[in-house]
C-alpha cells in the first residue's frame, strides 16, 4: 500500500472498542419482528414466535480460510454471512438473525473493518437478516471472523441429515466445482502478481467461477421452491466441503448408501473449460472442491415427476441399502468408484 494512503487511514485506537462497535453497526436496521433486543444490551433477545430456533456458527481465519492478498474485505464480510445462512437453509429454516465476532490486529485500520461490515450489511439486506450482536477483540496474528446465524422454523418443516431411505432420489441445486476452480484461478494470478507486481492479472472469461468463489450465495430460495412443488426433502445438507463429503454425511446419519452418477453431475461451462485448461478432472472438482454452498437433499421416489424437468435441480443418484456402500458410477465405463472424502484440509 502506498505511504500516502496509509496516512489517511484511521487506527482503531482512535475510536476505541465501544466507539468502533457503534461506528460499524449504527447503520444496520431491523427487518424481523422476532428481533426484540439487539446490539447495545448485554445480550440480544429473540422471540421465536412459537417456532423452533435453529443455530449455527462458522469461523473464517485469515491464512486458513482466506487470503487477503486476493480476497476483497467487502466480499469477505458478505461470504462469512452467506456460509452461515447456507447452514440454516440446509435445515429448511428461515434465517432471521446473525451475531458477528471479529478479532483484529492493529495492522487493520477502521476503514478495513468498514469494508467488512459493508459486505455484512449487503448480505443482511439481501437475505433479510438482522445483525443483533457480536464481540470485538484484538488478535496477535491475523483477522478472524466468527458468525453465528439464527433461524426460525415450524417444527414440522425442519429437515435434518437423518431421514433418507433406500430408493430415495438424491438431488442437488445449481452446479458444482465452480468455487474451487475460481480459487485456482485466483491463486494462479496471485502468484503471478507476487512474482512480478507489474503483471496484470488475467481474469477475463472467468467471471462466473470467480463469483462462485468470492461472492457465493446461500440457497435460501430453495425452501419456497420446494414448498411450491409440494416436496419436503427426507434429508438435506449444504455443499460446503464438496459433494463426496456431503454424500457421506447423509449416508452416515441416514444409515443408507448412495449411488451417484458421474454423468448427472451439474457442471457449468466455464467450470468445465477452466478444469480443462488447468488439467484438472472436473468430476474431482465437483466431488472434492467444496464451497459451492448448494443444497444436497433426498426426496421420496414418488416426488420424481414433480422435479424431473425443473432447471433448479439435478437428480444425481439415489439411496441404496447401507451395505451397498457409497459409489460414483463412472460415465462410459459404468465402473463403481468408492466415494471418499478427507474433509476440510485446515489441519
Ligand atoms: P460485553 O462487554 O458485555 O461483551 P461488548 O462491549 O462486547 O459487551 O458489546 C456491546 C454490544 O455490542 C453487545 O450488544 C454486543 O453484542 C455488540 N457487539 C460487540 N461487538 C460487536 C461486533 N463486532 N459486531 C456487532 N455487534 C457487536
Ligand atoms: Mg463482548
mmCIF file of C-alpha atoms in Angstrom, residues 73-268:
data_model
loop_
_atom_site.group_PDB
_atom_site.id
_atom_site.type_symbol
_atom_site.label_atom_id
_atom_site.label_comp_id
_atom_site.label_asym_id
_atom_site.label_seq_id
_atom_site.Cartn_x
_atom_site.Cartn_y
_atom_site.Cartn_z
ATOM 1 C CA UNK A 73 -12.712 -7.277 2.501
ATOM 2 C CA UNK A 74 -16.231 -6.476 1.325
ATOM 3 C CA UNK A 75 -16.538 -9.938 -0.209
ATOM 4 C CA UNK A 76 -15.107 -11.497 2.921
ATOM 5 C CA UNK A 77 -17.834 -9.884 5.024
ATOM 6 C CA UNK A 78 -20.530 -10.961 2.592
ATOM 7 C CA UNK A 79 -19.268 -14.523 2.268
ATOM 8 C CA UNK A 80 -18.835 -15.003 6.019
ATOM 9 C CA UNK A 81 -22.561 -14.306 6.428
ATOM 10 C CA UNK A 82 -23.561 -16.440 3.429
ATOM 11 C CA UNK A 83 -21.744 -19.574 4.621
ATOM 12 C CA UNK A 84 -23.705 -19.412 7.864
ATOM 13 C CA UNK A 85 -27.060 -18.733 6.211
ATOM 14 C CA UNK A 86 -26.378 -21.732 3.995
ATOM 15 C CA UNK A 87 -26.338 -23.950 7.097
ATOM 16 C CA UNK A 88 -29.695 -22.552 8.210
ATOM 17 C CA UNK A 89 -31.119 -23.098 4.684
ATOM 18 C CA UNK A 90 -29.836 -26.693 4.843
ATOM 19 C CA UNK A 91 -32.156 -27.257 7.823
ATOM 20 C CA UNK A 92 -35.030 -25.908 5.688
ATOM 21 C CA UNK A 93 -35.337 -22.997 8.142
ATOM 22 C CA UNK A 94 -35.588 -19.246 7.536
ATOM 23 C CA UNK A 95 -32.536 -17.285 8.741
ATOM 24 C CA UNK A 96 -33.512 -14.287 10.853
ATOM 25 C CA UNK A 97 -30.557 -13.022 12.921
ATOM 26 C CA UNK A 98 -26.764 -13.089 12.989
ATOM 27 C CA UNK A 99 -24.057 -12.269 15.518
ATOM 28 C CA UNK A 100 -20.611 -11.217 14.314
ATOM 29 C CA UNK A 101 -17.402 -11.584 16.299
ATOM 30 C CA UNK A 102 -14.183 -10.086 14.999
ATOM 31 C CA UNK A 103 -10.626 -10.467 16.190
ATOM 32 C CA UNK A 104 -8.289 -7.973 14.503
ATOM 33 C CA UNK A 105 -4.697 -6.917 14.885
ATOM 34 C CA UNK A 106 -3.746 -3.234 14.892
ATOM 35 C CA UNK A 107 -2.494 -3.556 11.326
ATOM 36 C CA UNK A 108 -6.150 -3.220 10.303
ATOM 37 C CA UNK A 109 -7.412 0.366 10.146
ATOM 38 C CA UNK A 110 -11.040 1.303 10.832
ATOM 39 C CA UNK A 111 -11.564 1.534 7.057
ATOM 40 C CA UNK A 112 -10.801 -2.190 6.670
ATOM 41 C CA UNK A 113 -13.489 -3.059 9.200
ATOM 42 C CA UNK A 114 -15.884 -0.670 7.474
ATOM 43 C CA UNK A 115 -15.410 -2.659 4.264
ATOM 44 C CA UNK A 116 -16.081 -5.951 6.047
ATOM 45 C CA UNK A 117 -19.199 -4.533 7.680
ATOM 46 C CA UNK A 118 -20.336 -3.108 4.358
ATOM 47 C CA UNK A 119 -20.221 -6.653 2.952
ATOM 48 C CA UNK A 120 -22.036 -7.933 6.038
ATOM 49 C CA UNK A 121 -24.733 -5.261 5.600
ATOM 50 C CA UNK A 122 -25.227 -6.198 1.927
ATOM 51 C CA UNK A 123 -25.793 -9.815 2.953
ATOM 52 C CA UNK A 124 -28.181 -8.733 5.747
ATOM 53 C CA UNK A 125 -30.177 -6.699 3.200
ATOM 54 C CA UNK A 126 -30.283 -9.425 0.579
ATOM 55 C CA UNK A 127 -31.226 -12.212 2.988
ATOM 56 C CA UNK A 128 -33.387 -10.075 5.319
ATOM 57 C CA UNK A 129 -31.484 -10.978 8.466
ATOM 58 C CA UNK A 130 -30.796 -8.713 11.457
ATOM 59 C CA UNK A 131 -27.367 -8.146 12.999
ATOM 60 C CA UNK A 132 -28.181 -8.445 16.715
ATOM 61 C CA UNK A 133 -24.794 -8.615 18.397
ATOM 62 C CA UNK A 134 -21.269 -9.851 18.425
ATOM 63 C CA UNK A 135 -17.923 -9.319 20.018
ATOM 64 C CA UNK A 136 -14.811 -7.321 19.230
ATOM 65 C CA UNK A 137 -11.363 -8.277 20.359
ATOM 66 C CA UNK A 138 -7.755 -7.862 19.316
ATOM 67 C CA UNK A 139 -5.659 -10.536 17.690
ATOM 68 C CA UNK A 140 -1.880 -11.044 17.612
ATOM 69 C CA UNK A 141 -1.875 -12.835 14.322
ATOM 70 C CA UNK A 142 -4.470 -12.029 11.713
ATOM 71 C CA UNK A 143 -8.115 -11.410 11.138
ATOM 72 C CA UNK A 144 -10.642 -13.913 12.471
ATOM 73 C CA UNK A 145 -14.354 -13.590 11.760
ATOM 74 C CA UNK A 146 -16.896 -15.729 13.581
ATOM 75 C CA UNK A 147 -20.516 -15.540 12.603
ATOM 76 C CA UNK A 148 -23.427 -17.154 14.356
ATOM 77 C CA UNK A 149 -26.667 -17.446 12.423
ATOM 78 C CA UNK A 150 -30.090 -17.980 13.913
ATOM 79 C CA UNK A 151 -33.122 -19.208 12.032
ATOM 80 C CA UNK A 152 -36.712 -19.883 12.978
ATOM 81 C CA UNK A 153 -38.954 -22.565 11.594
ATOM 82 C CA UNK A 154 -42.096 -24.540 12.351
ATOM 83 C CA UNK A 155 -41.097 -27.854 13.825
ATOM 84 C CA UNK A 156 -42.700 -29.936 11.049
ATOM 85 C CA UNK A 157 -40.697 -28.179 8.302
ATOM 86 C CA UNK A 158 -37.224 -28.787 9.693
ATOM 87 C CA UNK A 159 -35.126 -31.200 7.633
ATOM 88 C CA UNK A 160 -32.028 -32.913 9.057
ATOM 89 C CA UNK A 161 -29.286 -35.153 7.638
ATOM 90 C CA UNK A 162 -31.167 -38.126 9.037
ATOM 91 C CA UNK A 163 -34.182 -39.434 7.174
ATOM 92 C CA UNK A 164 -33.109 -40.648 3.732
ATOM 93 C CA UNK A 165 -34.469 -44.101 2.872
ATOM 94 C CA UNK A 166 -33.232 -46.637 0.299
ATOM 95 C CA UNK A 167 -34.577 -45.722 -3.184
ATOM 96 C CA UNK A 168 -34.934 -42.024 -2.318
ATOM 97 C CA UNK A 169 -33.635 -39.782 -5.096
ATOM 98 C CA UNK A 170 -30.507 -37.699 -4.470
ATOM 99 C CA UNK A 171 -30.893 -34.137 -5.737
ATOM 100 C CA UNK A 172 -28.560 -31.138 -5.868
ATOM 101 C CA UNK A 173 -29.305 -27.483 -6.655
ATOM 102 C CA UNK A 174 -27.291 -25.315 -9.060
ATOM 103 C CA UNK A 175 -23.898 -26.507 -10.247
ATOM 104 C CA UNK A 176 -20.756 -27.820 -8.584
ATOM 105 C CA UNK A 177 -16.993 -27.332 -8.678
ATOM 106 C CA UNK A 178 -17.078 -23.680 -9.757
ATOM 107 C CA UNK A 179 -15.940 -22.178 -6.443
ATOM 108 C CA UNK A 180 -12.912 -24.459 -6.305
ATOM 109 C CA UNK A 181 -11.919 -23.657 -9.879
ATOM 110 C CA UNK A 182 -12.382 -19.940 -9.165
ATOM 111 C CA UNK A 183 -9.958 -20.325 -6.255
ATOM 112 C CA UNK A 184 -7.399 -21.998 -8.536
ATOM 113 C CA UNK A 185 -7.541 -19.013 -10.901
ATOM 114 C CA UNK A 186 -7.238 -16.508 -8.026
ATOM 115 C CA UNK A 187 -4.233 -18.381 -6.632
ATOM 116 C CA UNK A 188 -2.602 -18.633 -10.038
ATOM 117 C CA UNK A 189 -2.971 -14.913 -10.732
ATOM 118 C CA UNK A 190 -1.871 -14.045 -7.190
ATOM 119 C CA UNK A 191 1.386 -15.978 -7.578
ATOM 120 C CA UNK A 192 1.975 -14.296 -10.952
ATOM 121 C CA UNK A 193 1.439 -10.942 -9.234
ATOM 122 C CA UNK A 194 3.792 -11.810 -6.339
ATOM 123 C CA UNK A 195 6.493 -12.802 -8.831
ATOM 124 C CA UNK A 196 6.062 -9.585 -10.806
ATOM 125 C CA UNK A 197 3.772 -6.862 -9.372
ATOM 126 C CA UNK A 198 3.696 -5.155 -12.782
ATOM 127 C CA UNK A 199 1.872 -8.092 -14.330
ATOM 128 C CA UNK A 200 -1.846 -7.518 -14.769
ATOM 129 C CA UNK A 201 -3.952 -10.458 -13.592
ATOM 130 C CA UNK A 202 -5.765 -12.327 -16.370
ATOM 131 C CA UNK A 203 -9.270 -12.726 -15.038
ATOM 132 C CA UNK A 204 -11.268 -12.274 -18.219
ATOM 133 C CA UNK A 205 -13.749 -15.001 -19.057
ATOM 134 C CA UNK A 206 -13.608 -16.463 -15.540
ATOM 135 C CA UNK A 207 -16.332 -14.210 -14.080
ATOM 136 C CA UNK A 208 -18.748 -16.988 -13.206
ATOM 137 C CA UNK A 209 -16.316 -19.131 -11.230
ATOM 138 C CA UNK A 210 -14.631 -16.110 -9.583
ATOM 139 C CA UNK A 211 -18.033 -15.016 -8.369
ATOM 140 C CA UNK A 212 -18.758 -18.523 -7.119
ATOM 141 C CA UNK A 213 -15.577 -18.317 -5.012
ATOM 142 C CA UNK A 214 -15.644 -14.695 -3.886
ATOM 143 C CA UNK A 215 -19.355 -13.978 -3.657
ATOM 144 C CA UNK A 216 -21.265 -17.217 -3.150
ATOM 145 C CA UNK A 217 -24.976 -17.127 -2.368
ATOM 146 C CA UNK A 218 -26.917 -19.188 0.159
ATOM 147 C CA UNK A 219 -29.809 -21.133 -1.358
ATOM 148 C CA UNK A 220 -32.418 -19.690 0.960
ATOM 149 C CA UNK A 221 -34.680 -19.573 -2.129
ATOM 150 C CA UNK A 222 -34.944 -23.363 -2.360
ATOM 151 C CA UNK A 223 -37.234 -23.708 0.652
ATOM 152 C CA UNK A 224 -40.050 -21.844 -1.122
ATOM 153 C CA UNK A 225 -39.459 -23.570 -4.463
ATOM 154 C CA UNK A 226 -39.748 -26.990 -2.819
ATOM 155 C CA UNK A 227 -42.782 -25.940 -0.849
ATOM 156 C CA UNK A 228 -44.484 -24.717 -4.061
ATOM 157 C CA UNK A 229 -43.755 -28.123 -5.619
ATOM 158 C CA UNK A 230 -45.228 -29.768 -2.533
ATOM 159 C CA UNK A 231 -41.962 -31.545 -1.771
ATOM 160 C CA UNK A 232 -40.427 -31.997 1.666
ATOM 161 C CA UNK A 233 -36.910 -33.446 1.446
ATOM 162 C CA UNK A 234 -36.324 -36.552 3.536
ATOM 163 C CA UNK A 235 -32.796 -35.351 4.395
ATOM 164 C CA UNK A 236 -30.686 -32.327 3.491
ATOM 165 C CA UNK A 237 -27.194 -30.813 3.830
ATOM 166 C CA UNK A 238 -25.369 -27.899 2.209
ATOM 167 C CA UNK A 239 -22.356 -28.434 -0.041
ATOM 168 C CA UNK A 240 -19.544 -26.697 1.818
ATOM 169 C CA UNK A 241 -16.745 -29.296 1.735
ATOM 170 C CA UNK A 242 -17.511 -30.951 -1.614
ATOM 171 C CA UNK A 243 -20.224 -33.306 -2.829
ATOM 172 C CA UNK A 244 -18.421 -36.524 -1.794
ATOM 173 C CA UNK A 245 -18.054 -35.391 1.792
ATOM 174 C CA UNK A 246 -21.711 -34.311 1.995
ATOM 175 C CA UNK A 247 -22.988 -37.562 0.478
ATOM 176 C CA UNK A 248 -21.014 -39.457 3.120
ATOM 177 C CA UNK A 249 -22.532 -37.283 5.879
ATOM 178 C CA UNK A 250 -26.065 -38.039 4.658
ATOM 179 C CA UNK A 251 -25.104 -41.704 4.416
ATOM 180 C CA UNK A 252 -23.770 -41.836 7.956
ATOM 181 C CA UNK A 253 -26.698 -40.007 9.529
ATOM 182 C CA UNK A 254 -29.441 -41.680 7.473
ATOM 183 C CA UNK A 255 -27.888 -45.179 7.527
ATOM 184 C CA UNK A 256 -28.183 -45.650 3.774
ATOM 185 C CA UNK A 257 -25.621 -45.794 0.943
ATOM 186 C CA UNK A 258 -25.688 -43.676 -2.216
ATOM 187 C CA UNK A 259 -25.021 -44.294 -5.875
ATOM 188 C CA UNK A 260 -24.060 -41.079 -7.658
ATOM 189 C CA UNK A 261 -23.925 -40.931 -11.468
ATOM 190 C CA UNK A 262 -20.924 -39.070 -12.815
ATOM 191 C CA UNK A 263 -22.767 -38.099 -15.997
ATOM 192 C CA UNK A 264 -25.524 -36.431 -13.960
ATOM 193 C CA UNK A 265 -23.224 -34.057 -12.057
ATOM 194 C CA UNK A 266 -24.152 -30.445 -12.901
ATOM 195 C CA UNK A 267 -21.097 -28.528 -14.135
ATOM 196 C CA UNK A 268 -21.120 -25.041 -15.588
#
